[in-house]
Amino acid sequence: MRRFTKRRYGVGLVALALLGAAGCSTSSEDTGDVVTVTGDAESATQETAGFSIRGTIESLPRPTEPSYPIAVGDLEAGAAAMGLQAPETVDERRDWMMALAVAGPDTAVTFLLPRDLSSDTGVAEEPELGLDITQVSSVAEVGLQPDAVVLSGDFDEDTLSPDLVDLGDGVVSAGEGEDGYSDLEARTVLRPLGQPLRVAQDGDRIMLSGNTRTAQNWLTGQGPTLADEEAVLETADQLDALGAISGYFLVQPGGGAGMEALLGESASPEQVEQELSEMEQSSITTPFGVVAVGTTVEGTAVQDMVVYHFGSEAVAQDAVEEVERAWNDAQLAQGQPVVEMFSLDEVRAEGSTVIAVLDREEARSDTLTMMLVSRDGPLNYL
């Protein structure tokens, strides 16, 4: 196993306290090595409810598009880390959700929650589905629309609203009409375009999708799922081994964004060539098909990590130096050196993956995710 250890730079470590938008009482300290947090909870790990990223995402349907995102998070662990108390009012529920979903200057971990679902289950006096966000222990979604969302939590046979429309075969619906049909007069917070949302429940898990067949297949175990995607699962396994409680994946078998995409359509061939020449010495050039970012909260220590999945163990071993160089030398698209945001704790190869463990300097809890969405800096390859 090849390993590179931390370089230190003349950039002071910003100790980020685990403080959500709800204004939870926490304090921070700087150990000089990792972001540390103290609060009402001693630790937040994957031990909560047996959470694992792999186990949470593998039942998700595989999108038909070759490239797609996956978001997953252990909300129970996040709430425990923040010392959040069970809310009793709608205002307290809103604050509880905001603490988990909104990145602030002192927030250590931020979860990507489905926007409309968050607005309904976190804010509405009577959520349309019958459940509220505080009942959800973990959430996973796949696809840009998204294709499907799976919630795990404190659900029973009385959780879902009796007002949902029964479609048969275990599937109910918020709203009526064919898949994708918009009824603007039937708009709700959960369904801002008035499109019906299909819902299926299997014990303590609830699936949401705009497609009836997707919900039916999930109930019956039919159709392609992420359990068939070896590269995705191997990436998830590495996040699990690190103890991540959140993860955002980008599956991109077709390749990186490319310099033309990063510079925009107006870039001339000469500009592209010049930028490539300047960046190739500080960028990742070996293609990777899956990349994921995550955060771990272990005791009072918070760290971020990136997992790259390459084509084979040999390719991963050869790519370690590129990944190490990129995190130490690369700049973001707007010109900011990456080392101003993150310092590199270590880089190592594990099987067909390369793992970069990071300490935050001037980064926010959502910085890595935003970099991944825009395929910026070390989260893209040329």
Coordinates of C-alpha atoms in Angstrom, one line a residue:
M1 CA 0.0 0.0 0.0
R2 CA 1.5 3.4 -1.0
R3 CA 0.9 6.2 1.4
F4 CA 1.7 9.9 1.6
T5 CA 1.4 11.7 4.8
K6 CA 0.5 15.3 5.7
R7 CA 2.3 18.4 4.5
R8 CA 1.8 21.5 6.7
Y9 CA 1.5 24.9 5.2
G10 CA 1.5 28.5 6.5
V11 CA -2.3 28.6 6.6
G12 CA -3.8 28.5 10.1
L13 CA -6.3 25.8 10.9
V14 CA -9.8 27.1 11.4
A15 CA -11.4 25.0 14.1
L16 CA -15.1 24.6 13.1
A17 CA -17.5 23.9 16.0
L18 CA -20.3 21.5 15.4
L19 CA -23.0 24.2 15.5
G20 CA -26.1 24.0 13.4
A21 CA -28.4 26.7 12.2
A22 CA -30.6 26.0 15.1
G23 CA -28.1 27.7 17.4
C24 CA -27.2 24.5 19.4
S25 CA -24.9 25.1 22.3
T26 CA -21.5 23.8 21.4
S27 CA -17.8 24.8 21.8
S28 CA -14.7 24.1 19.8
E29 CA -11.0 23.6 20.3
D30 CA -8.0 23.4 18.0
T31 CA -5.7 20.4 18.4
G32 CA -3.6 21.5 15.4
D33 CA -4.4 18.3 13.5
V34 CA -8.2 17.9 13.0
V35 CA -11.3 19.9 13.4
T36 CA -12.7 19.1 16.9
V37 CA -16.1 19.6 18.4
T38 CA -17.6 19.3 21.8
G39 CA -21.3 19.3 22.6
D40 CA -24.0 17.3 24.3
A41 CA -23.1 14.1 22.5
E42 CA -19.8 12.3 23.0
S43 CA -19.6 10.8 19.6
A44 CA -21.5 10.2 16.4
T45 CA -20.5 7.1 14.4
Q46 CA -22.1 4.6 12.1
E47 CA -23.2 2.6 15.2
T48 CA -26.4 4.5 15.2
A49 CA -29.1 2.0 14.1
G50 CA -26.6 -0.1 12.3
F51 CA -26.2 2.6 9.6
S52 CA -23.9 1.9 6.6
I53 CA -23.6 3.8 3.4
R54 CA -23.5 0.6 1.4
G55 CA -26.5 -0.9 3.1
T56 CA -28.5 2.4 2.7
I57 CA -27.9 2.9 -1.0
E58 CA -27.8 -0.6 -2.5
S59 CA -31.5 -1.0 -2.8
L60 CA -31.8 2.3 -4.8
P61 CA -32.8 1.8 -8.4
R62 CA -30.0 2.3 -11.0
P63 CA -30.8 5.3 -13.2
T64 CA -30.9 4.8 -16.9
E65 CA -28.5 7.6 -17.5
P66 CA -24.8 6.6 -17.5
S67 CA -23.8 9.5 -15.2
Y68 CA -25.8 10.3 -12.0
P69 CA -25.3 11.5 -8.4
I70 CA -26.1 9.7 -5.2
A71 CA -26.6 11.4 -1.8
V72 CA -26.8 9.6 1.5
G73 CA -26.7 10.6 5.2
D74 CA -27.1 9.3 8.7
L75 CA -29.4 12.0 10.2
E76 CA -29.5 10.2 13.5
A77 CA -25.7 10.4 13.9
G78 CA -25.7 14.1 12.8
A79 CA -28.4 15.0 15.4
A80 CA -26.6 13.1 18.1
A81 CA -23.3 14.9 17.3
M82 CA -25.1 18.3 17.5
G83 CA -26.9 17.4 20.7
L84 CA -30.2 18.1 19.0
Q85 CA -33.2 17.5 21.2
A86 CA -36.4 16.0 19.8
P87 CA -38.5 18.9 18.6
E88 CA -42.0 19.4 20.0
T89 CA -43.3 22.2 17.9
V90 CA -43.2 23.0 14.1
D91 CA -40.7 25.8 14.8
E92 CA -38.4 23.5 16.7
R93 CA -38.8 20.9 13.9
R94 CA -37.7 23.6 11.4
D95 CA -34.7 24.5 13.4
W96 CA -33.8 20.8 13.8
M97 CA -33.9 20.3 10.1
M98 CA -32.0 23.5 9.3
A99 CA -29.2 22.4 11.7
L100 CA -28.7 19.3 9.6
A101 CA -29.3 20.7 6.1
V102 CA -27.8 24.2 6.0
A103 CA -24.1 24.8 6.0
G104 CA -22.8 27.7 8.1
P105 CA -19.4 29.0 9.1
D106 CA -19.4 26.8 12.2
T107 CA -21.2 23.7 10.9
A108 CA -19.1 20.5 10.8
V109 CA -21.4 18.3 8.7
T110 CA -24.2 19.1 6.3
F111 CA -26.6 16.6 4.8
L112 CA -28.1 16.9 1.4
L113 CA -31.8 16.5 2.0
P114 CA -34.4 16.4 -0.9
R115 CA -35.5 20.1 -1.1
D116 CA -39.3 19.7 -1.4
L117 CA -39.4 16.8 1.1
S118 CA -37.5 18.9 3.6
S119 CA -39.8 21.9 3.1
D120 CA -42.9 19.7 3.7
T121 CA -41.7 17.3 6.4
G122 CA -39.6 19.9 8.2
V123 CA -42.0 22.9 8.1
A124 CA -45.6 21.9 7.4
E125 CA -47.9 21.7 10.4
E126 CA -49.4 18.5 8.8
P127 CA -46.9 17.0 6.4
E128 CA -48.6 15.6 3.2
L129 CA -47.1 12.2 3.6
G130 CA -48.0 11.9 7.3
L131 CA -44.3 11.7 8.5
D132 CA -42.0 14.4 9.6
I133 CA -38.3 14.8 9.2
T134 CA -37.5 14.0 12.8
Q135 CA -38.7 10.4 12.3
V136 CA -36.1 9.9 9.6
S137 CA -32.9 8.2 10.7
S138 CA -31.2 8.1 7.3
V139 CA -31.9 9.3 3.8
A140 CA -30.6 8.2 0.4
E141 CA -31.4 9.5 -3.1
V142 CA -30.2 8.8 -6.6
G143 CA -30.5 10.7 -9.8
L144 CA -30.9 14.4 -10.6
Q145 CA -34.7 14.5 -10.4
P146 CA -34.2 12.5 -8.2
D147 CA -35.2 9.1 -9.6
A148 CA -35.9 7.8 -6.1
V149 CA -35.5 8.6 -2.4
V150 CA -35.4 6.0 0.3
L151 CA -36.0 7.0 3.9
S152 CA -35.3 4.8 6.9
G153 CA -36.7 5.6 10.3
D154 CA -39.2 5.2 13.0
F155 CA -42.0 4.1 10.7
D156 CA -44.9 1.8 11.3
E157 CA -48.2 0.8 9.7
D158 CA -49.8 4.1 10.8
T159 CA -47.0 6.4 9.6
L160 CA -48.3 7.2 6.1
S161 CA -51.3 9.5 5.8
P162 CA -54.6 7.7 5.1
D163 CA -55.4 10.5 2.6
L164 CA -52.8 9.1 0.1
V165 CA -54.4 7.5 -3.0
D166 CA -54.2 3.7 -3.1
L167 CA -52.8 2.5 -6.4
G168 CA -52.7 -1.1 -5.5
D169 CA -49.8 -3.6 -5.1
G170 CA -48.6 -1.7 -2.0
V171 CA -48.1 1.6 -3.8
V172 CA -49.9 4.8 -2.7
S173 CA -49.7 8.3 -4.2
A174 CA -49.6 11.9 -3.0
G175 CA -51.7 13.4 -5.8
E176 CA -53.5 11.9 -8.6
G177 CA -52.8 11.5 -12.4
E178 CA -50.4 9.7 -14.6
D179 CA -46.7 9.7 -13.9
G180 CA -45.2 13.1 -14.6
Y181 CA -48.6 14.8 -15.1
S182 CA -48.6 18.4 -13.7
D183 CA -51.8 19.7 -12.2
L184 CA -50.9 23.3 -11.2
E185 CA -54.2 23.5 -9.2
A186 CA -53.1 20.6 -7.1
R187 CA -49.7 22.0 -6.1
T188 CA -48.4 21.4 -2.6
V189 CA -45.2 22.2 -0.7
L190 CA -44.1 18.6 -1.4
R191 CA -45.2 18.7 -5.0
P192 CA -44.6 22.3 -6.3
L193 CA -45.5 21.4 -9.9
G194 CA -48.6 19.4 -8.9
Q195 CA -47.0 16.1 -10.1
P196 CA -48.1 12.9 -8.3
L197 CA -45.5 11.3 -6.0
R198 CA -45.6 7.5 -5.6
V199 CA -44.9 6.1 -2.2
A200 CA -44.2 2.5 -1.0
Q201 CA -43.4 1.3 2.4
D202 CA -41.5 -1.8 3.5
G203 CA -41.3 -2.0 7.3
D204 CA -39.1 0.9 8.5
R205 CA -38.2 2.1 5.0
I206 CA -40.3 4.3 2.7
M207 CA -39.6 4.8 -1.0
L208 CA -40.6 8.0 -2.9
S209 CA -40.5 8.3 -6.7
G210 CA -42.3 10.0 -9.5
N211 CA -42.5 6.7 -11.3
T212 CA -45.0 4.0 -10.4
R213 CA -42.9 1.2 -11.8
T214 CA -39.9 2.3 -9.8
A215 CA -41.9 2.1 -6.6
Q216 CA -43.4 -1.3 -7.5
N217 CA -40.0 -2.7 -8.4
W218 CA -38.5 -1.5 -5.2
L219 CA -41.2 -3.4 -3.2
T220 CA -40.8 -6.6 -5.2
G221 CA -37.0 -6.5 -5.5
Q222 CA -37.1 -6.3 -9.3
G223 CA -35.2 -4.2 -11.8
P224 CA -31.6 -3.0 -11.8
T225 CA -30.3 -1.5 -8.5
L226 CA -27.1 0.0 -7.2
A227 CA -26.4 -3.5 -5.7
D228 CA -25.4 -4.4 -9.3
E229 CA -22.8 -1.6 -9.5
E230 CA -19.5 -3.0 -8.2
A231 CA -17.6 0.3 -8.5
V232 CA -20.3 2.2 -6.5
L233 CA -20.4 -0.4 -3.8
E234 CA -16.6 -0.6 -3.5
T235 CA -16.5 3.2 -3.1
A236 CA -19.3 3.0 -0.5
D237 CA -17.3 0.3 1.4
Q238 CA -14.4 2.7 1.7
L239 CA -16.5 5.5 3.1
D240 CA -18.0 2.9 5.6
A241 CA -14.5 1.8 6.6
L242 CA -13.6 5.4 7.4
G243 CA -16.8 5.8 9.4
A244 CA -18.5 8.4 7.2
I245 CA -22.0 9.6 8.2
S246 CA -22.6 11.4 5.0
G247 CA -21.7 10.8 1.4
Y248 CA -22.2 12.4 -2.0
F249 CA -21.2 10.3 -5.1
L250 CA -20.8 11.2 -8.7
V251 CA -20.9 8.2 -11.1
Q252 CA -19.2 9.4 -14.3
P253 CA -18.2 6.4 -16.5
G254 CA -18.0 8.7 -19.5
G255 CA -15.2 10.7 -18.0
G256 CA -14.4 14.0 -16.3
A257 CA -15.8 17.4 -17.1
G258 CA -13.0 18.3 -19.5
M259 CA -11.3 21.6 -19.8
E260 CA -13.8 22.9 -22.3
A261 CA -16.6 22.4 -19.9
L262 CA -14.7 24.1 -17.0
L263 CA -13.8 27.1 -19.1
G264 CA -17.1 27.5 -20.9
E265 CA -18.3 27.4 -24.5
S266 CA -16.6 30.8 -25.3
A267 CA -13.1 29.4 -24.5
S268 CA -10.9 29.4 -27.6
P269 CA -8.8 26.4 -28.6
E270 CA -5.7 28.5 -27.6
Q271 CA -7.1 29.2 -24.1
V272 CA -7.9 25.5 -23.6
E273 CA -4.4 24.5 -24.7
Q274 CA -2.8 27.1 -22.4
E275 CA -4.9 26.1 -19.4
L276 CA -4.2 22.4 -20.0
S277 CA -0.5 23.1 -20.1
E278 CA -0.6 25.0 -16.9
M279 CA -2.8 22.5 -15.0
E280 CA -1.6 19.2 -16.1
Q281 CA 1.3 19.2 -13.6
S282 CA -1.1 19.8 -10.7
S283 CA -4.1 17.8 -11.8
I284 CA -5.4 14.2 -11.9
T285 CA -5.1 12.8 -15.4
T286 CA -5.9 9.2 -14.7
P287 CA -9.6 8.6 -15.3
F288 CA -11.8 7.5 -12.5
G289 CA -15.4 6.2 -12.9
V290 CA -16.8 7.0 -9.4
V291 CA -15.8 9.7 -6.9
A292 CA -17.4 10.3 -3.5
V293 CA -16.9 12.8 -0.7
G294 CA -17.9 12.2 2.9
T295 CA -17.5 13.4 6.5
T296 CA -16.7 11.5 9.6
V297 CA -17.5 12.5 13.2
E298 CA -15.6 10.3 15.6
G299 CA -15.7 11.3 19.2
T300 CA -15.1 15.1 18.9
A301 CA -13.0 14.9 15.8
V302 CA -14.3 15.9 12.3
Q303 CA -12.6 15.1 9.0
D304 CA -13.5 15.0 5.4
M305 CA -12.5 12.4 2.8
V306 CA -12.6 11.7 -0.9
V307 CA -12.7 8.3 -2.4
Y308 CA -11.8 7.8 -6.1
H309 CA -12.6 4.5 -7.9
F310 CA -10.1 3.6 -10.6
G311 CA -10.3 0.7 -13.1
S312 CA -8.0 -1.7 -11.2
E313 CA -5.7 -2.0 -8.2
A314 CA -2.7 -1.4 -10.4
V315 CA -4.2 1.8 -11.8
A316 CA -5.1 3.0 -8.3
Q317 CA -1.6 2.4 -7.1
D318 CA -0.2 4.5 -9.9
A319 CA -2.7 7.3 -9.3
V320 CA -1.7 7.9 -5.7
E321 CA 1.0 10.4 -6.6
E322 CA -1.4 12.3 -8.9
V323 CA -4.1 12.6 -6.2
E324 CA -1.5 13.7 -3.6
R325 CA -0.1 16.3 -6.0
A326 CA -3.5 17.6 -6.9
W327 CA -4.6 18.2 -3.3
N328 CA -1.3 20.0 -2.5
D329 CA -0.8 22.0 -5.7
A330 CA -4.1 22.4 -7.6
Q331 CA -6.3 25.5 -7.7
L332 CA -10.0 25.8 -8.0
A333 CA -11.6 27.3 -11.2
Q334 CA -11.7 30.8 -9.7
G335 CA -8.0 30.6 -8.8
Q336 CA -8.0 29.8 -5.1
P337 CA -5.3 27.3 -4.0
V338 CA -6.9 24.1 -2.7
V339 CA -4.5 24.2 0.3
E340 CA -6.1 27.3 1.6
M341 CA -9.3 25.3 2.0
F342 CA -8.0 21.8 2.9
S343 CA -4.7 20.3 4.2
L344 CA -4.0 16.8 3.2
D345 CA -3.8 14.3 6.1
E346 CA -3.0 11.3 4.0
V347 CA -3.5 9.6 0.6
R348 CA -3.5 5.8 0.2
A349 CA -4.6 3.2 -2.2
E350 CA -7.1 0.5 -1.1
G351 CA -7.9 -2.0 -3.8
S352 CA -9.2 -0.2 -6.8
T353 CA -9.7 3.0 -4.9
V354 CA -7.6 5.9 -3.8
I355 CA -8.5 7.7 -0.5
A356 CA -7.6 11.2 0.4
V357 CA -8.3 12.2 4.1
L358 CA -8.5 16.0 4.6
D359 CA -8.4 18.5 7.4
R360 CA -10.3 21.7 6.9
E361 CA -8.5 25.0 6.8
E362 CA -11.0 27.6 5.4
A363 CA -13.5 25.2 4.1
R364 CA -17.2 24.9 5.0
S365 CA -19.0 21.7 5.7
D366 CA -20.5 21.7 2.1
T367 CA -17.3 22.8 0.3
L368 CA -16.4 19.3 -0.9
T369 CA -19.9 18.7 -2.1
M370 CA -20.0 21.9 -4.1
M371 CA -16.6 21.1 -5.6
L372 CA -17.9 17.7 -6.6
V373 CA -21.1 19.1 -8.2
S374 CA -19.0 21.5 -10.3
R375 CA -16.2 18.9 -10.8
D376 CA -13.7 21.5 -9.6
G377 CA -10.0 21.1 -8.8
P378 CA -9.0 17.6 -7.5
L379 CA -12.5 16.3 -8.0
N380 CA -12.2 16.3 -11.7
Y381 CA -9.6 14.8 -14.1
L382 CA -8.3 16.2 -17.3

